[in-house]
């Protein structure tokens, strides 16, 4: 079955960077958009950006534009989200999600907890 | 890009029907038929309930339905059940080729 498996929890210092992976299986990796979504504690879901795995094209939310980089490795069917210059308010759960036949996010990873402290 | 506007909370008794609104602009909700709705139980990954305004993915109960009028989309749930209690989020494709979520609505089944 279609599945996205994310890397494990991370604890980072303020000012550092974090890189979260998202490995796809059960479908052709290049066919659908791959999104990254964040949820800070007690806050709403927040779209960070997406990548087209076929050609690597990306688009980022304005809020994260200067700090986020989304990449992919087609040979590994894996996407990555790197967030730099971490602040305490970057603490939260980070999800990858795959589009279905349209823009709806039909398949979700299990989430990766990122904790940022000084 | 501002978040779409949803009510903070709604509630209903088992068996009743509720509707959650999601208001955007002509650059997102009003301009495209790409509104989605997600159910999110704490500690679990979100689940797609509605896509393209009113389509249901396979396996989603037909108690869930979606619609749109102008810049406002709506999610309706009929025959409320205890397991429907969750947070619900709308999202929309935007004119900037991005996606925006709503602020979320907490559904309480009384």
Coordinates of N, CA and C in Angstrom, one line a residue:
Chain A
X1 N 0.8 -1.2 0.0 CA 0.0 0.0 0.0 C 0.9 1.2 0.0
X2 N 0.3 2.4 -0.4 CA 1.1 3.6 -0.5 C 1.4 4.1 0.9
X3 N 2.7 4.4 1.1 CA 3.1 4.7 2.5 C 4.2 5.8 2.4
X4 N 4.2 6.7 3.4 CA 5.3 7.6 3.6 C 5.9 7.4 5.0
X5 N 7.2 7.1 5.1 CA 7.8 6.9 6.4 C 8.8 8.0 6.6
X6 N 8.7 8.7 7.7 CA 9.6 9.8 8.0 C 10.6 9.4 9.0
X7 N 11.7 10.2 9.0 CA 12.8 10.0 10.0 C 12.4 10.3 11.4
X8 N 13.2 10.0 12.3 CA 12.9 10.1 13.7 C 13.0 11.5 14.3
X9 N 12.5 11.5 15.6 CA 12.5 12.8 16.3 C 13.9 13.5 16.4
X10 N 13.9 14.8 16.4 CA 15.1 15.6 16.4 C 15.0 16.6 17.6
X11 N 16.2 16.8 18.2 CA 16.3 17.8 19.2 C 17.5 18.7 18.7
X12 N 17.2 20.0 18.5 CA 18.2 20.9 17.9 C 18.4 22.2 18.8
X13 N 19.5 22.8 18.6 CA 19.8 24.0 19.3 C 19.3 25.2 18.4
X14 N 18.9 26.3 19.1 CA 18.6 27.5 18.3 C 19.7 27.9 17.4
X15 N 19.4 28.3 16.2 CA 20.3 28.7 15.2 C 20.9 27.6 14.3
X16 N 20.6 26.4 14.7 CA 21.1 25.3 13.9 C 20.1 24.9 12.8
X17 N 20.3 23.8 12.1 CA 19.4 23.4 11.0 C 19.0 22.0 11.3
X18 N 17.8 21.6 10.7 CA 17.3 20.2 10.8 C 16.9 19.8 9.4
X19 N 17.2 18.5 9.2 CA 16.8 17.9 7.9 C 16.0 16.6 8.2
X20 N 14.7 16.6 7.7 CA 13.8 15.5 7.9 C 13.6 14.8 6.6
X21 N 13.6 13.5 6.6 CA 13.4 12.7 5.4 C 12.0 12.1 5.4
X22 N 11.6 11.7 4.2 CA 10.3 11.2 3.9 C 10.4 10.1 2.8
X23 N 10.4 8.8 3.1 CA 10.6 7.8 2.1 C 9.3 7.2 1.7
X24 N 9.1 7.2 0.4 CA 7.8 6.8 -0.2 C 7.9 5.3 -0.7
X25 N 6.8 4.6 -0.6 CA 6.7 3.3 -1.1 C 5.3 3.0 -1.5
X26 N 5.2 2.0 -2.4 CA 3.8 1.6 -2.8 C 3.2 2.4 -4.0
X27 N 4.0 3.3 -4.5 CA 3.5 4.0 -5.7 C 4.7 4.6 -6.4
X28 N 4.5 5.1 -7.6 CA 5.6 5.7 -8.4 C 5.9 7.1 -7.8
X29 N 7.1 7.2 -7.2 CA 7.4 8.4 -6.5 C 7.3 9.7 -7.3
X30 N 7.6 9.7 -8.6 CA 7.7 10.9 -9.4 C 6.3 11.4 -9.8
X31 N 5.2 10.7 -9.5 CA 3.9 11.1 -10.1 C 3.1 12.2 -9.4
X32 N 3.4 12.4 -8.1 CA 2.5 13.3 -7.3 C 3.4 14.3 -6.6
X33 N 2.7 15.5 -6.3 CA 3.4 16.5 -5.5 C 3.6 15.9 -4.1
X34 N 4.7 16.4 -3.5 CA 5.0 16.0 -2.1 C 5.1 17.3 -1.3
X35 N 4.2 17.4 -0.3 CA 4.1 18.6 0.5 C 4.8 18.4 1.9
X36 N 5.1 19.5 2.5 CA 5.5 19.5 3.9 C 4.6 20.4 4.7
X37 N 4.1 19.9 5.8 CA 3.2 20.7 6.6 C 3.7 20.6 8.1
X38 N 3.5 21.7 8.7 CA 4.0 21.8 10.1 C 2.8 22.1 11.1
X39 N 2.9 21.6 12.3 CA 1.9 21.9 13.3 C 2.7 22.2 14.6
X40 N 2.7 23.5 15.0 CA 3.3 23.9 16.3 C 2.3 23.5 17.4
X41 N 2.8 23.3 18.6 CA 2.0 22.9 19.7 C 0.8 23.9 19.9
X42 N -0.4 23.3 19.9 CA -1.6 24.1 20.0 C -2.0 25.0 18.9
X43 N -1.3 24.8 17.8 CA -1.5 25.7 16.6 C -2.1 24.9 15.4
X44 N -2.5 25.6 14.4 CA -3.1 25.0 13.2 C -2.1 24.4 12.3
X45 N -2.5 23.6 11.4 CA -1.7 23.1 10.3 C -1.2 24.2 9.5
X46 N 0.0 24.1 9.0 CA 0.7 25.2 8.3 C 1.4 24.6 7.1
X47 N 1.1 25.0 5.9 CA 1.8 24.5 4.7 C 3.1 25.2 4.6
X48 N 4.1 24.4 4.4 CA 5.5 24.9 4.2 C 6.0 25.0 2.8
X49 N 5.6 24.0 2.0 CA 6.0 24.0 0.6 C 5.8 22.7 0.0
X50 N 6.1 22.6 -1.3 CA 6.0 21.3 -2.0 C 7.1 21.2 -3.0
X51 N 7.3 19.9 -3.5 CA 8.2 19.6 -4.5 C 7.5 18.7 -5.5
X52 N 7.9 18.9 -6.8 CA 7.5 18.0 -7.8 C 8.6 17.0 -8.0
X53 N 8.4 15.7 -7.5 CA 9.5 14.8 -7.5 C 10.1 14.5 -8.9
X54 N 9.2 14.7 -10.0 CA 9.7 14.4 -11.3 C 10.9 15.2 -11.7
X55 N 10.7 16.6 -11.5 CA 11.8 17.5 -12.0 C 12.4 18.3 -10.9
X56 N 12.0 18.1 -9.6 CA 12.6 18.8 -8.5 C 12.1 20.2 -8.3
X57 N 11.1 20.7 -9.1 CA 10.6 22.0 -8.9 C 10.0 22.2 -7.6
X58 N 10.2 23.3 -7.0 CA 9.7 23.6 -5.6 C 8.9 24.9 -5.6
X59 N 8.1 25.0 -4.5 CA 7.4 26.3 -4.2 C 7.2 26.3 -2.7
X60 N 7.5 27.4 -2.1 CA 7.5 27.5 -0.7 C 6.5 28.6 -0.2
X61 N 6.0 28.4 1.0 CA 5.2 29.4 1.6 C 6.1 30.6 1.9
X62 N 5.5 31.8 1.8 CA 6.3 33.0 2.0 C 6.9 33.1 3.3
X63 N 6.2 32.5 4.3 CA 6.7 32.6 5.7 C 8.0 31.9 5.9
X64 N 8.2 30.8 5.1 CA 9.4 29.9 5.2 C 10.4 30.1 4.1
X65 N 10.1 31.0 3.2 CA 10.9 31.1 1.9 C 12.4 31.2 2.1
X66 N 12.8 32.0 3.1 CA 14.2 32.2 3.3 C 14.9 31.1 4.1
X67 N 14.2 30.2 4.7 CA 14.8 29.2 5.6 C 14.6 27.8 5.2
X68 N 13.7 27.5 4.3 CA 13.4 26.1 4.0 C 13.9 25.7 2.6
X69 N 14.4 24.4 2.6 CA 14.8 23.9 1.3 C 14.2 22.4 1.2
X70 N 13.5 22.2 0.2 CA 12.9 20.9 0.0 C 13.6 20.2 -1.3
X71 N 14.1 19.0 -1.1 CA 14.8 18.3 -2.2 C 14.3 16.9 -2.3
X72 N 14.8 16.2 -3.3 CA 14.4 14.8 -3.4 C 15.5 14.0 -4.0
X73 N 15.5 12.7 -3.7 CA 16.4 11.8 -4.3 C 15.5 10.7 -5.0
X74 N 15.4 10.8 -6.3 CA 14.6 9.9 -7.1 C 15.0 8.5 -6.9
X75 N 16.3 8.2 -6.9 CA 16.8 6.8 -6.8 C 16.4 6.2 -5.4
X76 N 16.2 7.0 -4.4 CA 15.8 6.5 -3.1 C 14.3 6.7 -2.8
X77 N 13.6 7.3 -3.7 CA 12.1 7.6 -3.5 C 12.0 8.4 -2.2
X78 N 12.8 9.3 -2.0 CA 12.8 10.0 -0.7 C 12.9 11.5 -0.9
X79 N 12.1 12.2 -0.2 CA 12.1 13.7 -0.1 C 12.7 14.2 1.2
X80 N 13.2 15.4 1.2 CA 13.8 15.9 2.3 C 13.3 17.4 2.5
X81 N 13.2 17.8 3.8 CA 12.9 19.1 4.2 C 13.9 19.6 5.1
X82 N 14.7 20.6 4.8 CA 15.7 21.2 5.6 C 15.2 22.6 6.1
X83 N 15.2 22.9 7.4 CA 14.9 24.2 7.9 C 16.1 24.7 8.7
X84 N 16.5 25.9 8.3 CA 17.7 26.5 8.9 C 17.3 27.6 9.9
X85 N 18.4 28.1 10.6 CA 18.2 29.2 11.5 C 17.1 28.9 12.5
X86 N 17.1 27.8 13.1 CA 16.0 27.3 13.9 C 15.8 28.2 15.1
X87 N 14.5 28.4 15.4 CA 14.1 29.2 16.6 C 13.2 28.3 17.5
X88 N 13.0 28.8 18.7 CA 12.2 28.0 19.6 C 10.8 27.8 19.1
X89 N 10.2 28.7 18.3 CA 8.9 28.6 17.8 C 8.8 27.7 16.5
X90 N 10.0 27.1 16.1 CA 9.9 26.1 15.1 C 9.7 24.7 15.7
X91 N 9.6 24.6 17.0 CA 9.2 23.4 17.7 C 7.9 22.9 17.2
X92 N 7.8 21.6 16.9 CA 6.5 21.1 16.4 C 6.6 19.8 15.7
X93 N 5.5 19.4 15.1 CA 5.4 18.2 14.4 C 5.4 18.6 12.9
X94 N 6.3 17.9 12.2 CA 6.5 18.1 10.7 C 6.0 16.9 10.0
X95 N 5.1 17.1 9.0 CA 4.6 16.0 8.2 C 4.9 16.2 6.8
X96 N 5.2 15.1 6.1 CA 5.2 15.1 4.6 C 3.8 14.5 4.2
X97 N 3.4 14.8 3.0 CA 2.1 14.4 2.5 C 2.1 14.4 1.0
X98 N 1.5 13.4 0.4 CA 1.5 13.2 -1.0 C 0.1 13.6 -1.6
X99 N 0.1 14.4 -2.7 CA -1.2 14.7 -3.3 C -1.8 13.4 -3.9
X100 N -3.1 13.5 -4.0 CA -3.8 12.4 -4.7 C -3.9 12.8 -6.1
X101 N -5.1 12.5 -6.7 CA -5.3 12.9 -8.1 C -5.4 14.4 -8.4
X102 N -5.6 15.1 -7.3 CA -5.7 16.6 -7.4 C -4.7 17.2 -6.4
X103 N -5.1 18.3 -5.8 CA -4.3 18.9 -4.8 C -4.5 18.5 -3.4
X104 N -5.5 17.6 -3.1 CA -5.7 17.1 -1.8 C -4.6 16.2 -1.4
X105 N -4.2 16.3 -0.1 CA -3.1 15.5 0.4 C -3.6 14.2 0.9
X106 N -3.5 13.2 0.1 CA -4.2 11.9 0.3 C -3.4 10.9 1.2
X107 N -2.1 11.0 1.2 CA -1.3 10.1 2.0 C -0.3 10.9 2.8
X108 N -0.3 10.6 4.1 CA 0.5 11.4 5.1 C 1.6 10.5 5.7
X109 N 2.7 11.1 6.0 CA 3.7 10.4 6.8 C 3.2 10.4 8.3
X110 N 4.0 9.7 9.1 CA 3.6 9.6 10.5 C 3.9 10.8 11.4
X111 N 4.7 11.7 10.8 CA 5.1 12.9 11.5 C 6.5 12.8 12.1
X112 N 7.2 13.9 12.2 CA 8.5 13.9 12.9 C 8.5 15.1 13.9
X113 N 8.7 14.8 15.1 CA 8.8 15.9 16.1 C 10.1 16.5 16.1
X114 N 10.1 17.8 16.0 CA 11.4 18.6 16.1 C 11.2 19.5 17.3
X115 N 12.2 19.4 18.2 CA 12.2 20.3 19.4 C 13.5 21.2 19.3
X116 N 13.2 22.5 19.4 CA 14.3 23.5 19.4 C 14.4 24.2 20.7
X117 N 15.6 24.1 21.3 CA 15.9 24.8 22.5 C 17.3 25.3 22.6
X118 N 17.5 26.2 23.5 CA 18.8 26.9 23.6 C 19.7 26.0 24.5
Chain B
X1 N 0.4 35.4 2.3 CA -0.9 34.6 2.1 C -1.5 34.4 3.5
X2 N -2.6 34.9 3.7 CA -3.3 34.8 5.0 C -4.0 33.4 5.1
X3 N -4.1 32.9 6.3 CA -4.8 31.6 6.5 C -6.3 31.8 6.2
X4 N -6.9 30.8 5.7 CA -8.4 30.8 5.5 C -9.1 30.9 6.9
X5 N -10.3 31.5 6.9 CA -11.0 31.7 8.1 C -12.0 30.6 8.4
X6 N -11.8 30.0 9.5 CA -12.8 29.0 10.0 C -13.2 29.3 11.4
X7 N -14.5 28.9 11.8 CA -14.9 29.1 13.2 C -14.0 28.3 14.1
X8 N -13.7 28.8 15.3 CA -12.8 28.1 16.2 C -13.4 26.8 16.7
X9 N -14.7 26.8 16.9 CA -15.3 25.6 17.4 C -16.8 25.4 16.9
X10 N -17.2 24.2 16.8 CA -18.6 23.9 16.5 C -19.0 22.7 17.4
X11 N -20.2 22.5 17.7 CA -20.6 21.3 18.4 C -22.0 20.8 18.0
X12 N -22.3 19.6 18.3 CA -23.5 19.0 18.0 C -23.7 17.7 18.7
X13 N -25.0 17.3 18.8 CA -25.3 16.0 19.5 C -25.2 14.9 18.5
X14 N -25.1 13.7 19.1 CA -25.1 12.5 18.2 C -26.3 12.4 17.3
X15 N -26.2 12.1 16.0 CA -27.3 12.1 15.1 C -27.6 13.4 14.4
X16 N -27.1 14.5 15.0 CA -27.4 15.8 14.4 C -26.5 16.0 13.2
X17 N -26.7 17.2 12.5 CA -25.8 17.6 11.4 C -25.2 18.9 11.8
X18 N -23.9 19.1 11.3 CA -23.3 20.3 11.5 C -22.6 20.8 10.2
X19 N -22.3 22.1 10.1 CA -21.6 22.6 9.0 C -20.4 23.5 9.5
X20 N -19.3 23.3 8.8 CA -18.1 24.2 9.1 C -17.8 25.0 7.9
X21 N -17.6 26.3 8.1 CA -17.3 27.2 7.0 C -15.8 27.5 6.9
X22 N -15.5 27.9 5.7 CA -14.1 28.2 5.4 C -14.0 29.3 4.4
X23 N -13.6 30.5 4.8 CA -13.7 31.7 4.0 C -12.4 32.1 3.5
X24 N -12.2 32.4 2.3 CA -11.0 32.8 1.7 C -11.2 34.0 0.8
X25 N -10.5 34.1 -0.3 CA -10.6 35.2 -1.2 C -10.8 34.7 -2.7
X26 N -10.9 35.6 -3.6 CA -11.0 35.2 -5.0 C -9.6 34.6 -5.5
X27 N -8.6 34.8 -4.7 CA -7.2 34.2 -5.1 C -7.0 32.8 -4.6
X28 N -7.9 32.3 -3.8 CA -7.8 30.9 -3.4 C -9.2 30.2 -3.5
X29 N -9.9 30.2 -2.4 CA -11.2 29.5 -2.4 C -12.1 29.8 -3.6
X30 N -12.3 31.1 -3.8 CA -13.2 31.6 -4.8 C -12.7 31.4 -6.2
X31 N -11.4 31.2 -6.4 CA -10.9 31.2 -7.7 C -10.7 29.8 -8.3
X32 N -10.8 28.8 -7.5 CA -10.5 27.4 -7.9 C -11.4 26.4 -7.3
X33 N -11.5 25.3 -7.9 CA -12.3 24.2 -7.3 C -11.4 23.2 -6.6
X34 N -10.3 23.7 -5.9 CA -9.3 22.9 -5.3 C -9.3 23.1 -3.8
X35 N -10.5 23.0 -3.2 CA -10.6 23.0 -1.7 C -10.7 21.6 -1.2
X36 N -9.9 21.4 -0.1 CA -9.8 20.1 0.6 C -10.2 20.3 2.0
X37 N -10.6 19.2 2.6 CA -10.9 19.2 4.1 C -10.2 18.0 4.7
X38 N -9.7 18.2 5.9 CA -8.9 17.2 6.7 C -9.5 17.0 8.1
X39 N -9.5 15.8 8.5 CA -9.9 15.5 9.9 C -8.6 15.1 10.6
X40 N -8.4 15.7 11.8 CA -7.2 15.5 12.5 C -7.5 15.2 14.0
X41 N -7.2 13.9 14.3 CA -7.3 13.5 15.7 C -6.0 13.7 16.4
X42 N -5.9 14.2 17.6 CA -4.7 14.4 18.3 C -3.8 13.2 18.3
X43 N -2.5 13.4 18.0 CA -1.6 12.3 18.0 C -1.5 11.4 16.8
X44 N -2.4 11.8 15.8 CA -2.4 11.0 14.6 C -2.2 11.9 13.4
X45 N -1.9 11.3 12.2 CA -1.7 12.2 11.0 C -3.1 12.6 10.5
X46 N -3.1 13.8 9.9 CA -4.4 14.3 9.3 C -4.9 13.3 8.3
X47 N -6.2 13.3 8.0 CA -6.9 12.4 7.1 C -7.7 13.2 6.1
X48 N -7.5 13.0 4.8 CA -8.2 13.7 3.8 C -9.6 13.2 3.7
X49 N -10.6 14.1 3.9 CA -12.0 13.8 3.9 C -12.7 14.2 2.6
X50 N -12.3 15.4 2.1 CA -13.0 15.9 0.9 C -11.9 16.6 0.1
X51 N -11.9 16.4 -1.2 CA -11.0 17.1 -2.1 C -11.8 17.7 -3.3
X52 N -11.2 18.6 -4.0 CA -11.9 19.3 -5.1 C -13.3 19.7 -4.7
X53 N -13.4 20.4 -3.6 CA -14.7 21.0 -3.1 C -15.6 19.9 -2.5
X54 N -15.9 18.9 -3.3 CA -17.0 18.0 -2.9 C -16.8 16.5 -3.2
X55 N -15.6 16.2 -3.6 CA -15.3 14.7 -3.9 C -14.8 14.0 -2.6
X56 N -15.2 12.8 -2.4 CA -14.8 12.0 -1.3 C -13.8 11.0 -1.7
X57 N -12.7 10.8 -1.0 CA -11.8 9.7 -1.3 C -12.5 8.4 -1.0
X58 N -12.0 7.3 -1.6 CA -12.5 6.0 -1.3 C -12.4 5.7 0.2
X59 N -13.4 5.2 0.8 CA -13.4 4.8 2.2 C -13.9 5.9 3.1
X60 N -14.1 7.1 2.7 CA -14.7 8.1 3.5 C -16.2 8.1 3.5
X61 N -16.8 8.1 4.7 CA -18.2 8.0 4.8 C -19.0 9.0 4.1
X62 N -20.1 8.7 3.5 CA -20.9 9.6 2.8 C -21.7 10.6 3.7
X63 N -21.4 10.4 5.0 CA -22.0 11.4 6.0 C -21.2 12.8 5.8
X64 N -20.1 12.7 5.2 CA -19.3 13.9 5.0 C -19.5 14.4 3.6
X65 N -19.8 15.7 3.5 CA -20.0 16.3 2.1 C -19.4 17.7 2.1
X66 N -19.1 18.2 0.9 CA -18.5 19.5 0.8 C -19.2 20.3 -0.3
X67 N -19.1 21.7 -0.1 CA -19.7 22.6 -1.1 C -19.0 23.9 -1.1
X68 N -19.3 24.7 -2.1 CA -18.7 26.1 -2.1 C -19.6 27.1 -2.8
X69 N -19.6 28.3 -2.2 CA -20.3 29.4 -2.8 C -19.5 30.6 -2.7
X70 N -19.1 31.2 -3.9 CA -18.2 32.3 -3.9 C -16.9 32.0 -3.2
X71 N -16.5 32.8 -2.2 CA -15.2 32.7 -1.5 C -15.3 31.8 -0.3
X72 N -16.5 31.2 0.0 CA -16.7 30.4 1.2 C -17.0 28.9 0.8
X73 N -16.2 28.0 1.4 CA -16.4 26.6 1.2 C -17.0 26.1 2.5
X74 N -17.7 24.9 2.5 CA -18.3 24.4 3.7 C -18.2 22.9 3.7
X75 N -18.0 22.4 4.9 CA -18.0 20.9 5.2 C -19.2 20.6 6.0
X76 N -20.0 19.6 5.6 CA -21.1 19.2 6.4 C -21.0 17.8 6.8
X77 N -21.3 17.5 8.0 CA -21.3 16.2 8.6 C -22.7 15.9 9.1
X78 N -23.3 14.8 8.6 CA -24.6 14.4 9.0 C -24.5 13.2 9.9
X79 N -25.6 13.0 10.7 CA -25.6 11.8 11.6 C -24.4 11.7 12.5
X80 N -24.1 12.8 13.2 CA -22.9 12.9 14.0 C -22.7 11.7 14.9
X81 N -21.4 11.3 14.9 CA -21.0 10.1 15.7 C -19.9 10.6 16.7
X82 N -19.7 9.9 17.8 CA -18.7 10.2 18.7 C -17.3 10.3 18.1
X83 N -17.0 9.4 17.1 CA -15.7 9.4 16.5 C -15.4 10.5 15.6
X84 N -16.5 11.3 15.3 CA -16.3 12.5 14.4 C -15.6 13.6 15.2
X85 N -15.6 13.5 16.5 CA -15.0 14.6 17.3 C -13.5 14.7 17.0
X86 N -13.1 15.8 16.5 CA -11.7 16.0 16.0 C -11.5 17.5 15.6
X87 N -10.3 17.8 15.2 CA -10.1 19.1 14.6 C -10.3 19.0 13.0
X88 N -10.9 20.0 12.4 CA -11.1 19.9 11.0 C -10.4 21.1 10.3
X89 N -9.7 20.9 9.2 CA -9.0 22.0 8.5 C -9.4 22.0 7.1
X90 N -9.6 23.2 6.6 CA -9.8 23.3 5.1 C -8.5 23.8 4.5
X91 N -8.3 23.5 3.2 CA -7.1 24.1 2.5 C -7.5 24.4 1.1
X92 N -6.8 25.3 0.5 CA -7.1 25.6 -0.9 C -5.8 25.9 -1.7
X93 N -5.8 25.5 -2.9 CA -4.8 25.9 -3.9 C -4.9 27.5 -4.1
X94 N -3.8 28.1 -4.3 CA -3.9 29.6 -4.5 C -3.3 30.0 -5.9
X95 N -3.6 31.3 -6.2 CA -3.1 31.9 -7.4 C -1.6 32.0 -7.5
X96 N -0.9 31.8 -6.4 CA 0.6 31.8 -6.4 C 1.2 30.4 -6.5
X97 N 0.3 29.5 -6.9 CA 0.7 28.1 -7.0 C 1.2 27.5 -5.7
X98 N 0.5 27.9 -4.6 CA 0.9 27.4 -3.3 C -0.4 26.9 -2.7
X99 N -0.3 26.5 -1.4 CA -1.5 25.9 -0.7 C -1.6 26.7 0.6
X100 N -2.8 27.0 1.0 CA -3.0 27.6 2.3 C -4.1 26.8 3.1
X101 N -3.8 26.7 4.4 CA -4.8 26.1 5.3 C -5.6 27.1 6.0
X102 N -6.7 26.6 6.6 CA -7.5 27.4 7.5 C -7.0 27.3 8.9
X103 N -7.5 28.0 9.8 CA -7.1 28.0 11.2 C -7.5 26.9 12.0
X104 N -8.4 26.0 11.4 CA -8.9 24.8 12.1 C -10.1 25.1 12.9
X105 N -11.0 24.0 13.0 CA -12.2 24.1 13.8 C -12.3 22.8 14.7
X106 N -12.5 23.1 16.0 CA -12.6 21.9 16.9 C -14.1 21.5 16.9
X107 N -14.4 20.3 16.5 CA -15.7 19.7 16.6 C -15.9 18.9 17.9
X108 N -16.9 19.3 18.6 CA -17.2 18.6 19.9 C -18.6 17.9 19.7
X109 N -18.6 16.6 19.9 CA -19.8 15.8 19.9 C -20.3 15.7 21.3
X110 N -21.5 16.4 21.6 CA -21.9 16.5 23.0 C -22.5 15.2 23.5

